[in-house]
Tab-separated table of C-alpha atoms in Angstrom:
chain	number	residue	atom	x	y	z
A	1	UNK	CA	103.604	98.424	6.955
A	2	UNK	CA	106.520	100.816	6.705
A	3	UNK	CA	109.962	99.484	5.860
A	4	UNK	CA	111.797	98.476	9.030
A	5	UNK	CA	114.998	96.753	10.026
A	6	UNK	CA	115.683	95.387	13.482
A	7	UNK	CA	118.842	94.843	15.537
A	8	UNK	CA	118.895	92.588	18.592
A	9	UNK	CA	122.178	92.090	20.368
A	10	UNK	CA	121.143	88.679	21.666
A	11	UNK	CA	121.217	87.403	18.096
A	12	UNK	CA	125.025	87.779	18.129
A	13	UNK	CA	127.839	86.152	20.141
A	14	UNK	CA	128.721	88.197	23.244
A	15	UNK	CA	132.151	89.184	21.916
A	16	UNK	CA	130.637	90.679	18.741
A	17	UNK	CA	127.738	92.644	20.216
A	18	UNK	CA	129.399	95.925	21.092
A	19	UNK	CA	131.296	96.219	17.810
A	20	UNK	CA	128.083	95.522	15.914
A	21	UNK	CA	126.251	98.205	17.894
A	22	UNK	CA	129.062	100.684	17.233
A	23	UNK	CA	128.825	100.058	13.492
A	24	UNK	CA	125.042	100.369	13.629
A	25	UNK	CA	125.156	103.732	15.429
A	26	UNK	CA	127.737	105.079	12.993
A	27	UNK	CA	125.580	104.131	10.023
A	28	UNK	CA	122.304	105.226	11.621
A	29	UNK	CA	123.491	108.729	12.523
A	30	UNK	CA	127.138	109.553	11.828
A	31	UNK	CA	130.556	107.992	12.532
A	32	UNK	CA	131.249	108.112	16.262
A	33	UNK	CA	133.275	106.496	18.994
A	34	UNK	CA	131.421	104.478	21.621
A	35	UNK	CA	132.464	103.415	25.103
A	36	UNK	CA	130.617	101.374	27.710
A	37	UNK	CA	131.302	99.724	31.027
A	38	UNK	CA	129.074	96.922	29.685
A	39	UNK	CA	131.055	96.426	26.456
A	40	UNK	CA	132.027	92.842	27.317
A	41	UNK	CA	128.387	91.712	27.178
A	42	UNK	CA	126.489	94.609	25.660
A	43	UNK	CA	122.715	94.404	25.252
A	44	UNK	CA	120.689	96.588	22.926
A	45	UNK	CA	117.642	96.579	20.678
A	46	UNK	CA	116.847	98.943	17.827
A	47	UNK	CA	114.138	99.228	15.173
A	48	UNK	CA	114.982	101.460	12.239
A	49	UNK	CA	111.811	102.845	10.629
A	50	UNK	CA	112.455	104.077	7.093
A	51	UNK	CA	110.437	107.138	6.056
A	52	UNK	CA	112.540	107.823	2.998
A	53	UNK	CA	114.829	110.776	3.678
A	54	UNK	CA	113.948	110.723	7.386
A	55	UNK	CA	114.576	107.807	9.730
A	56	UNK	CA	113.058	107.075	13.141
A	57	UNK	CA	114.699	104.594	15.451
A	58	UNK	CA	113.179	103.413	18.719
A	59	UNK	CA	115.976	101.889	20.800
A	60	UNK	CA	116.714	100.406	24.186
A	61	UNK	CA	120.309	99.909	25.321
A	62	UNK	CA	122.658	99.739	28.277
A	63	UNK	CA	125.078	102.383	29.600
A	64	UNK	CA	126.941	104.186	26.811
A	65	UNK	CA	129.181	107.115	25.970
A	66	UNK	CA	128.800	108.534	22.431
A	67	UNK	CA	131.650	110.702	21.103
A	68	UNK	CA	131.432	112.697	17.883
A	69	UNK	CA	134.866	114.273	17.560
A	70	UNK	CA	136.276	116.929	15.174
A	71	UNK	CA	138.393	114.233	13.533
A	72	UNK	CA	135.340	112.058	12.852
A	73	UNK	CA	133.463	115.073	11.481
A	74	UNK	CA	136.308	115.775	9.047
A	75	UNK	CA	136.241	112.154	7.940
A	76	UNK	CA	132.502	112.059	7.245
A	77	UNK	CA	129.579	114.397	7.818
A	78	UNK	CA	126.126	113.323	6.593
A	79	UNK	CA	124.781	116.858	7.305
A	80	UNK	CA	121.874	115.762	9.485
A	81	UNK	CA	120.186	116.839	12.691
A	82	UNK	CA	119.487	114.220	15.318
A	83	UNK	CA	116.577	114.714	17.717
A	84	UNK	CA	116.099	112.179	20.481
A	85	UNK	CA	113.109	111.715	22.816
A	86	UNK	CA	114.282	110.150	26.063
A	87	UNK	CA	111.550	107.817	27.258
A	88	UNK	CA	113.296	106.180	30.191
A	89	UNK	CA	116.605	106.768	32.002
A	90	UNK	CA	118.878	109.816	32.198
A	91	UNK	CA	121.665	111.242	30.067
A	92	UNK	CA	124.042	114.182	29.874
A	93	UNK	CA	125.280	115.932	26.737
A	94	UNK	CA	128.266	118.227	26.277
A	95	UNK	CA	129.023	120.496	23.312
A	96	UNK	CA	132.371	121.798	24.565
A	97	UNK	CA	131.586	124.606	27.015
A	98	UNK	CA	127.844	123.942	26.887
A	99	UNK	CA	126.232	121.016	28.615
A	100	UNK	CA	122.816	119.844	29.682
A	101	UNK	CA	121.161	116.987	31.518
A	102	UNK	CA	118.145	115.108	30.196
A	103	UNK	CA	115.623	112.756	31.752
A	104	UNK	CA	112.460	110.924	30.686
A	105	UNK	CA	110.193	113.250	28.720
A	106	UNK	CA	112.985	115.468	27.398
A	107	UNK	CA	114.203	115.941	23.825
A	108	UNK	CA	117.783	116.757	22.938
A	109	UNK	CA	119.076	117.982	19.592
A	110	UNK	CA	122.470	117.334	18.005
A	111	UNK	CA	124.082	118.492	14.780
A	112	UNK	CA	126.301	116.006	12.919
A	113	UNK	CA	128.630	118.933	12.076
A	114	UNK	CA	129.293	119.817	15.732
A	115	UNK	CA	131.405	117.787	18.175
A	116	UNK	CA	129.529	116.400	21.165
A	117	UNK	CA	129.684	113.823	23.910
A	118	UNK	CA	126.664	111.984	25.291
A	119	UNK	CA	126.850	109.868	28.405
A	120	UNK	CA	123.983	107.836	29.796
A	121	UNK	CA	123.550	106.833	33.417
A	122	UNK	CA	123.857	103.228	34.530
A	123	UNK	CA	121.025	100.899	33.681
A	124	UNK	CA	118.829	100.811	30.621
A	125	UNK	CA	118.041	103.744	28.364
A	126	UNK	CA	114.939	103.892	26.196
A	127	UNK	CA	114.646	106.531	23.477
A	128	UNK	CA	113.259	107.371	20.056
A	129	UNK	CA	115.796	108.943	17.712
A	130	UNK	CA	115.003	110.972	14.595
A	131	UNK	CA	117.460	111.634	11.767
A	132	UNK	CA	116.549	114.593	9.527
A	133	UNK	CA	118.713	115.937	6.690
A	134	UNK	CA	119.449	119.618	7.281
A	135	UNK	CA	118.087	120.428	3.861
A	136	UNK	CA	114.625	119.112	4.832
A	137	UNK	CA	114.138	121.067	8.047
A	138	UNK	CA	112.106	124.202	7.190
A	139	UNK	CA	114.012	126.534	9.510
A	140	UNK	CA	117.015	128.849	9.111
A	141	UNK	CA	120.244	127.186	10.221
A	142	UNK	CA	120.790	130.009	12.752
A	143	UNK	CA	117.483	129.172	14.466
A	144	UNK	CA	118.327	125.485	14.701
A	145	UNK	CA	121.808	126.319	16.022
A	146	UNK	CA	120.223	128.225	18.898
A	147	UNK	CA	118.060	125.199	19.709
A	148	UNK	CA	121.038	122.834	20.055
A	149	UNK	CA	121.657	122.359	23.759
A	150	UNK	CA	118.319	123.789	24.855
A	151	UNK	CA	115.969	122.024	27.228
A	152	UNK	CA	113.053	120.751	25.128
A	153	UNK	CA	110.276	118.727	26.748
A	154	UNK	CA	107.159	116.775	25.791
A	155	UNK	CA	104.794	118.180	28.402
A	156	UNK	CA	102.936	120.865	26.456
A	157	UNK	CA	102.619	122.696	23.146
A	158	UNK	CA	104.472	121.439	20.057
A	159	UNK	CA	106.637	119.157	22.212
A	160	UNK	CA	103.597	117.187	23.353
A	161	UNK	CA	102.425	116.805	19.738
A	162	UNK	CA	105.835	115.590	18.587
A	163	UNK	CA	106.164	113.161	21.495
A	164	UNK	CA	102.720	111.718	20.748
A	165	UNK	CA	103.587	111.309	17.056
A	166	UNK	CA	106.863	109.518	17.825
A	167	UNK	CA	105.354	107.340	20.548
A	168	UNK	CA	102.527	106.210	18.276
A	169	UNK	CA	104.925	105.511	15.414
A	170	UNK	CA	107.255	103.551	17.711
A	171	UNK	CA	104.321	101.504	19.025
A	172	UNK	CA	103.809	99.946	15.606
A	173	UNK	CA	103.711	100.717	11.895
A	174	UNK	CA	101.316	97.993	10.782
A	175	UNK	CA	98.629	100.506	9.796
A	176	UNK	CA	100.860	102.255	7.241
A	177	UNK	CA	101.992	101.468	3.706
A	178	UNK	CA	105.568	102.058	2.482
A	179	UNK	CA	104.181	104.854	0.287
A	180	UNK	CA	103.096	106.694	3.470
A	181	UNK	CA	106.727	107.088	4.527
A	182	UNK	CA	107.593	110.291	2.600
A	183	UNK	CA	104.353	111.959	3.703
A	184	UNK	CA	105.030	111.051	7.345
A	185	UNK	CA	108.566	112.398	6.924
A	186	UNK	CA	107.153	115.779	5.887
A	187	UNK	CA	104.794	115.841	8.892
A	188	UNK	CA	107.641	114.867	11.194
A	189	UNK	CA	109.989	117.528	9.808
A	190	UNK	CA	107.299	120.174	10.330
A	191	UNK	CA	106.667	119.038	13.915
A	192	UNK	CA	110.377	119.091	14.741
A	193	UNK	CA	110.658	122.573	13.235
A	194	UNK	CA	107.694	123.731	15.352
A	195	UNK	CA	109.293	122.422	18.550
A	196	UNK	CA	112.645	124.071	17.825
A	197	UNK	CA	111.141	127.401	16.741
A	198	UNK	CA	108.884	127.447	19.804
A	199	UNK	CA	111.833	126.904	22.131
A	200	UNK	CA	113.961	129.603	20.507
A	201	UNK	CA	111.108	132.133	20.359
A	202	UNK	CA	110.226	131.570	24.025
A	203	UNK	CA	113.812	132.126	25.050
A	204	UNK	CA	114.274	135.254	22.936
A	205	UNK	CA	110.989	136.756	24.173
A	206	UNK	CA	112.286	136.894	27.752
A	207	UNK	CA	114.833	139.509	28.837
A	208	UNK	CA	118.029	137.949	30.197
A	209	UNK	CA	117.256	139.362	33.641
A	210	UNK	CA	113.867	137.632	33.655
A	211	UNK	CA	115.342	134.286	32.611
A	212	UNK	CA	117.972	134.326	35.341
A	213	UNK	CA	115.451	135.417	37.968
A	214	UNK	CA	113.050	132.652	36.964
A	215	UNK	CA	115.849	130.094	37.148
A	216	UNK	CA	116.851	131.320	40.606
A	217	UNK	CA	113.267	131.082	41.850
A	218	UNK	CA	112.930	127.583	40.407
A	219	UNK	CA	116.176	126.547	42.104
A	220	UNK	CA	114.991	127.843	45.467
A	221	UNK	CA	111.605	126.185	45.083
A	222	UNK	CA	113.242	122.826	44.338
A	223	UNK	CA	115.533	123.243	47.338
A	224	UNK	CA	112.626	124.012	49.675
A	225	UNK	CA	110.751	120.958	48.427
A	226	UNK	CA	113.723	118.681	49.136
A	227	UNK	CA	115.183	120.048	52.387
A	228	UNK	CA	114.445	116.747	54.106
A	229	UNK	CA	116.924	114.947	51.826
A	230	UNK	CA	120.421	114.929	53.387
A	231	UNK	CA	121.849	114.191	49.907
A	232	UNK	CA	120.482	117.417	48.422
A	233	UNK	CA	123.496	118.900	46.633
A	234	UNK	CA	124.134	121.716	44.145
A	235	UNK	CA	124.647	119.006	41.545
A	236	UNK	CA	121.126	117.675	42.069
A	237	UNK	CA	119.637	121.158	41.904
A	238	UNK	CA	121.522	121.946	38.698
A	239	UNK	CA	120.478	118.635	37.155
A	240	UNK	CA	116.823	119.353	37.960
A	241	UNK	CA	117.088	122.736	36.215
A	242	UNK	CA	119.093	121.330	33.304
A	243	UNK	CA	121.963	123.770	33.888
A	244	UNK	CA	125.577	123.321	34.935
A	245	UNK	CA	126.658	123.549	38.566
A	246	UNK	CA	128.850	126.518	37.683
A	247	UNK	CA	125.876	128.434	36.294
A	248	UNK	CA	123.815	127.562	39.391
A	249	UNK	CA	126.526	128.968	41.647
A	250	UNK	CA	126.638	132.146	39.558
A	251	UNK	CA	122.880	132.605	39.975
A	252	UNK	CA	123.203	132.499	43.751
A	253	UNK	CA	126.329	134.646	43.842
A	254	UNK	CA	124.368	137.341	42.000
A	255	UNK	CA	122.090	137.437	45.051
A	256	UNK	CA	124.959	137.585	47.503
A	257	UNK	CA	124.847	134.022	48.819
A	258	UNK	CA	125.950	130.496	48.073
A	259	UNK	CA	123.832	127.461	47.293
A	260	UNK	CA	125.081	125.657	50.403
A	261	UNK	CA	124.324	128.650	52.639
A	262	UNK	CA	120.800	128.917	51.260
A	263	UNK	CA	120.146	125.202	51.857
A	264	UNK	CA	121.559	125.338	55.398
A	265	UNK	CA	119.626	128.508	56.253
A	266	UNK	CA	116.319	127.115	54.976
A	267	UNK	CA	116.822	123.902	56.939
A	268	UNK	CA	117.657	125.767	60.131
A	269	UNK	CA	114.650	128.051	59.721
A	270	UNK	CA	112.350	125.044	59.441
A	271	UNK	CA	113.885	123.293	62.426
A	272	UNK	CA	113.813	126.540	64.467
A	273	UNK	CA	110.092	126.884	63.777
A	274	UNK	CA	109.281	123.255	64.635
A	275	UNK	CA	111.235	123.353	67.891
A	276	UNK	CA	109.159	126.326	69.081
A	277	UNK	CA	105.862	124.728	68.029
A	278	UNK	CA	103.983	123.088	70.968
A	279	UNK	CA	102.604	120.554	68.488
A	280	UNK	CA	106.125	119.095	68.218
A	281	UNK	CA	106.919	119.250	71.946
A	282	UNK	CA	107.045	115.468	72.226
A	283	UNK	CA	109.286	114.971	69.208
A	284	UNK	CA	112.974	114.448	70.063
A	285	UNK	CA	115.346	117.140	68.836
A	286	UNK	CA	117.338	114.703	66.715
A	287	UNK	CA	114.160	113.560	64.922
A	288	UNK	CA	113.273	117.154	64.014
A	289	UNK	CA	116.843	117.675	62.858
A	290	UNK	CA	116.684	114.597	60.610
A	291	UNK	CA	113.381	115.786	59.127
A	292	UNK	CA	115.142	118.943	58.008
A	293	UNK	CA	118.106	117.220	56.416
A	294	UNK	CA	120.503	116.991	59.390
A	295	UNK	CA	121.110	113.251	59.906
A	296	UNK	CA	123.863	113.857	62.504
A	297	UNK	CA	122.658	115.475	65.711
A	298	UNK	CA	126.066	116.972	66.522
A	299	UNK	CA	126.210	118.758	63.154
A	300	UNK	CA	122.724	120.133	63.713
A	301	UNK	CA	123.513	121.409	67.194
A	302	UNK	CA	126.668	123.104	66.005
A	303	UNK	CA	124.938	124.784	63.042
A	304	UNK	CA	121.935	125.821	65.160
A	305	UNK	CA	124.127	127.384	67.871
A	306	UNK	CA	126.128	129.283	65.225
A	307	UNK	CA	122.927	130.651	63.678
A	308	UNK	CA	120.897	131.454	66.797
A	309	UNK	CA	123.422	131.763	69.628
A	310	UNK	CA	121.991	128.883	71.670
A	311	UNK	CA	121.619	125.105	71.404
A	312	UNK	CA	118.348	123.730	70.024
A	313	UNK	CA	117.300	122.342	73.429
A	314	UNK	CA	117.485	125.796	74.977
A	315	UNK	CA	115.430	127.315	72.164
A	316	UNK	CA	112.797	124.624	72.665
A	317	UNK	CA	112.691	125.440	76.382
A	318	UNK	CA	111.969	129.095	75.603
A	319	UNK	CA	109.155	128.128	73.296
A	320	UNK	CA	107.489	125.738	75.731
A	321	UNK	CA	108.153	127.783	78.870
A	322	UNK	CA	110.190	125.024	80.551
């Protein structure tokens, strides 16, 4: 089998676990600062698969914040790229003004020479990390730089191939010899390069106007699919699209409206239609309102009257002839 080392937090006393994990992360990738609300009794498991110059590390751990600061970069920079496949859980990453949100099935790319902050949501995170020296990745540095911060997924194309490779490798290395490691490292570097180049080429092939229009249409589609949810917020929409809330608001402002106004208008349109439909004549007004994301009847009545100049009960009477 390939050379592996394993870390299990339960093998250590509770008071030593988080410090040991911090040291492990700094040696696995690059020196970094870690924070966690679970630091007092931190639980984590990591297997480090040695492919020679490239390392793969399947890991499962509790809530964490990873900080790679300018000061830490000045102290030590191993000159590597880190690609992570998120298999379970959610995480956000910030590179200063840029940020993105990742969920199961997404890849994210970091550069040990660039400051970043990663924060995972509460609960367990499962991922497969890949450490590749910059010198081994067969792509121009400018191309890789454009891929940092992009949304990369495992659902089709090169991303699906890379995810399959990493998942199979993480499942077990018993069928390999140590001498296979360098050859697997070359295959892995080529797959990572294919994923990054594919993402950059796709983005560059689309005019900026097309990209923003597509994002706006995707935002509206997600909103329409979730109008029933009273907790539908701009933050949720932005997270689904892997963009910041500020960028989402700019997309809607370009069309002369706000996110909140679009959500409210779509909900009212649906409720207006259902109230006039004889098939819903026996359904109480407040039930229809709740179906369209208005859990409080008074709020619904007020918004409906402002939009249509009459209360919902009166509109229903017109539709049913009562």
